[in-house]
Coordinates of N, CA and C in Angstrom, one line a residue:
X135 N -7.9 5.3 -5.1 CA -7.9 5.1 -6.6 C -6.4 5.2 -7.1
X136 N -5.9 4.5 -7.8 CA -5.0 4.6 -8.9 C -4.5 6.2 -9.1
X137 N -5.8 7.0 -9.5 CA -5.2 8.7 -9.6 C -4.6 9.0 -9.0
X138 N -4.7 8.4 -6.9 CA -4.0 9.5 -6.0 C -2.8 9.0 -6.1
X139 N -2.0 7.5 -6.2 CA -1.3 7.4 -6.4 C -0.2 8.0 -7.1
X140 N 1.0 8.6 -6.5 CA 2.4 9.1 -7.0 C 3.3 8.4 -7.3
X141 N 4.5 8.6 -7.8 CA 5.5 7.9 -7.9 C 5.9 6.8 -7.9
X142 N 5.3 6.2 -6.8 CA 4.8 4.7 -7.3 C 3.6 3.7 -7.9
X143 N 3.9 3.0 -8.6 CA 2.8 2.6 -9.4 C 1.8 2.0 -8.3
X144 N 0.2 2.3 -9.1 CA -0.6 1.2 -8.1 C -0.1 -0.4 -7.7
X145 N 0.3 -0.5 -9.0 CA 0.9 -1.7 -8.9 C 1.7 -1.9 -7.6
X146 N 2.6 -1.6 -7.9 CA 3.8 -1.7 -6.5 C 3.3 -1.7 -5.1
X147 N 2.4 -0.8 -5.1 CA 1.9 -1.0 -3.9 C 0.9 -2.0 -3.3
X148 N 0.2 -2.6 -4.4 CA -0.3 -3.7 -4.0 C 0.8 -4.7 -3.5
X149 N 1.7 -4.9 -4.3 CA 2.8 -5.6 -4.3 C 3.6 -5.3 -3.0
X150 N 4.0 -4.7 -2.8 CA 4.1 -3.8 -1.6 C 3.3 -4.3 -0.1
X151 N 1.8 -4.2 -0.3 CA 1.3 -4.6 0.2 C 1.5 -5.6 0.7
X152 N 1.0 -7.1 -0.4 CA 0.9 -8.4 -0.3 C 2.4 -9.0 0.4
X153 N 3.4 -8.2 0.3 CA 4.6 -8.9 1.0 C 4.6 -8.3 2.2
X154 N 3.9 -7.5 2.5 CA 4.3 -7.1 4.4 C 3.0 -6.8 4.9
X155 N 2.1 -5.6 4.8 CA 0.5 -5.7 5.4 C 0.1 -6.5 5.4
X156 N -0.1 -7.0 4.3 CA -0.9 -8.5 4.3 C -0.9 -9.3 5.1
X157 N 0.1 -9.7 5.8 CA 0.2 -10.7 6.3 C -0.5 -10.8 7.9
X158 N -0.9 -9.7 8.3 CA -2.0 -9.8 9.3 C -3.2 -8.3 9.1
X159 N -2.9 -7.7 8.2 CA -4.0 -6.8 7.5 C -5.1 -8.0 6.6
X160 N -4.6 -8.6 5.8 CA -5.3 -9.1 5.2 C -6.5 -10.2 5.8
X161 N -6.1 -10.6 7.3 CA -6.6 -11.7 7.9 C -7.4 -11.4 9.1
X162 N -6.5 -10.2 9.7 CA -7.5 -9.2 11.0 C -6.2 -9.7 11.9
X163 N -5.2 -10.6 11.7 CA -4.6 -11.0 12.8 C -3.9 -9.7 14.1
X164 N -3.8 -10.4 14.8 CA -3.8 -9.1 16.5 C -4.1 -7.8 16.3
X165 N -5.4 -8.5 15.6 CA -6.3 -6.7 15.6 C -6.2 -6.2 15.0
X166 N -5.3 -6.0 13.8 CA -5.0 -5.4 12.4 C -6.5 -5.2 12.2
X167 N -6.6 -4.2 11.7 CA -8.1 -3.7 10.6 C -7.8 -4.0 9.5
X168 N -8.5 -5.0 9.2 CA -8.9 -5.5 7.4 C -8.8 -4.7 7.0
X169 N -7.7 -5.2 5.9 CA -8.1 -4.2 4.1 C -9.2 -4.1 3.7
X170 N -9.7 -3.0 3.5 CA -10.9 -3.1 2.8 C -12.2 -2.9 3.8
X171 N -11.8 -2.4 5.0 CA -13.1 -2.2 6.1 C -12.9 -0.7 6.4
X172 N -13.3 -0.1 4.9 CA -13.2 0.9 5.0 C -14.0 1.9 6.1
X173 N -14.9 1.6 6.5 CA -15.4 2.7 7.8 C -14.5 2.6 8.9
X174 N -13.7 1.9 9.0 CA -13.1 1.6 10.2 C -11.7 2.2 10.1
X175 N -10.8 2.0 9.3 CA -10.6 2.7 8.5 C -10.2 4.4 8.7
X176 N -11.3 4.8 7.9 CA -12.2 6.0 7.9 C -11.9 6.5 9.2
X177 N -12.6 5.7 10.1 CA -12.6 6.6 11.7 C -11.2 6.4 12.4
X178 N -10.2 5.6 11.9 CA -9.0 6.0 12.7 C -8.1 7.2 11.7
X179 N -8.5 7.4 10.5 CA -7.9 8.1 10.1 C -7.9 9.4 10.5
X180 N -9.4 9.6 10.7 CA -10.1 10.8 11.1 C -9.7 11.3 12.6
X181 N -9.4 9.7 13.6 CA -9.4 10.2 14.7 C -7.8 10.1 14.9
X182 N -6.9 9.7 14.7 CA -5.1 9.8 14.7 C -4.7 10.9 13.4
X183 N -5.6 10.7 12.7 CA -4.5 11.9 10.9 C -3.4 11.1 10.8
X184 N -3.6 11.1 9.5 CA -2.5 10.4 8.5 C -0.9 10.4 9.5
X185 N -0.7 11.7 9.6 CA 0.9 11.7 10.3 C 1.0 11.2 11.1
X186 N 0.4 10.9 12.2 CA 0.2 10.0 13.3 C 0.3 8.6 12.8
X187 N -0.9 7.9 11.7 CA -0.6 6.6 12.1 C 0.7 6.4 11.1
X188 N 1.0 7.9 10.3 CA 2.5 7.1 9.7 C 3.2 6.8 10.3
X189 N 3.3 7.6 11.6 CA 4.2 7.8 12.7 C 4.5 6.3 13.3
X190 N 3.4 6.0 13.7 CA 3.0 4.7 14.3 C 3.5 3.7 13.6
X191 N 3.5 3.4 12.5 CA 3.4 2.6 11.0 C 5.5 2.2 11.1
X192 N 6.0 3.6 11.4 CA 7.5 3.7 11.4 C 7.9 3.3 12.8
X193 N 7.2 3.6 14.1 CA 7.8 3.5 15.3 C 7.4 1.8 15.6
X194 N 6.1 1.3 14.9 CA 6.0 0.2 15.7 C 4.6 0.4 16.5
X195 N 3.8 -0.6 16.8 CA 3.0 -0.8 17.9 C 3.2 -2.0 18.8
X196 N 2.5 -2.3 19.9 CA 2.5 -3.4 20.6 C 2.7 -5.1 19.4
X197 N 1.4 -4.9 19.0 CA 1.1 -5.8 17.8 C 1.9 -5.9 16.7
X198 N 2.6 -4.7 16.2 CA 3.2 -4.1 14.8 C 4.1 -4.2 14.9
X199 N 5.6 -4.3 14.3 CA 6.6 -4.7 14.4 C 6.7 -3.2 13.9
X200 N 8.2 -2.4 14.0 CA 8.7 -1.1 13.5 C 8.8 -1.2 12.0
X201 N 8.0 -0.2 11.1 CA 8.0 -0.2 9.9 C 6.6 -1.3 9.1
X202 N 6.3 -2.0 10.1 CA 5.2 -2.9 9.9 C 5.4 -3.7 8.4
X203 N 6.8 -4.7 8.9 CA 7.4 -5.3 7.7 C 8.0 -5.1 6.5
X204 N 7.9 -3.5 6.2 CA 8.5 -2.6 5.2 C 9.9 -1.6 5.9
X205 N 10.7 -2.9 5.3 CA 11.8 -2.1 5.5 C 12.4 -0.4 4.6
X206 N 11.9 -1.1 3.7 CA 12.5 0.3 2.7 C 11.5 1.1 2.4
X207 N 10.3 1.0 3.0 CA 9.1 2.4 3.0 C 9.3 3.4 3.3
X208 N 9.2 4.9 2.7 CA 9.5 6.1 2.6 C 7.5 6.3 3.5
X209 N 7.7 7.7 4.1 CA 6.8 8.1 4.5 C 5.7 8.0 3.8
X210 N 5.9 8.3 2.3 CA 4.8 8.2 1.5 C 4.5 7.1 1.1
X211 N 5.1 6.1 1.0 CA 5.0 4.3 1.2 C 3.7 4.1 2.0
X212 N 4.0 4.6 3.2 CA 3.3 4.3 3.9 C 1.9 4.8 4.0
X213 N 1.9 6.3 3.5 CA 0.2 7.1 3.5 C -0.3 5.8 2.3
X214 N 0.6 5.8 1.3 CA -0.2 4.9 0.0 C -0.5 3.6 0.7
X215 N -0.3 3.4 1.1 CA -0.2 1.7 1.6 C -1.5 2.0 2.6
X216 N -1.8 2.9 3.3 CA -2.7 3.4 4.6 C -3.9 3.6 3.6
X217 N -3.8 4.3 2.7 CA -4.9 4.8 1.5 C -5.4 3.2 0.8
X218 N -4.1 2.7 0.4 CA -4.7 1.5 -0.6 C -5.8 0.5 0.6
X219 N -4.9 0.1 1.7 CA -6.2 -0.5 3.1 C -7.1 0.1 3.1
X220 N -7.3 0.8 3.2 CA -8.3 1.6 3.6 C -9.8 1.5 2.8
X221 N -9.3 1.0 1.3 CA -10.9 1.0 0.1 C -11.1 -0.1 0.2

């Protein structure tokens, strides 16, 4: 929700979003977990914790490019961005 959000506006982070997750979050492409499939979601959060897939989010995956298209994302960029997917 909007409440958890800090410092940056909801806004932004959608915005945020739609220029770099999106682009294979939004569609499922190489496996990306849809925005919005929140159980799934849910169970990687539960099973890596937040710090982990930020970790991931900054280092890159096979599929993920480093930073996952967000060049100027701050660690908390990223939890919000992980939280906003996630509903």
């Amino acid at each position: 929700s909007a409440a958890m959000i800090t410092g940056v506006s909801a806004a932004d982070i959608a915005t945020t979003y739609n220029d770099s997750c999106g682009a294979c979050h939004d569609s499922g492409a190489l496996n990306a977990i849809k925005k919005g499939d929140s159980a799934k979601w849910q169970q990687l959060i539960k099973a890596k914790g937040m710090p982990a897939l930020v970790k991931s989010v900054k280092n890159g995956m096979i599929q993920m490019p480093a930073g996952g298209l967000c060049n100027s994302c701050s660690d908390d960029d990223y939890r919000q961005l992980i939280d906003y997917m996630s509903k």
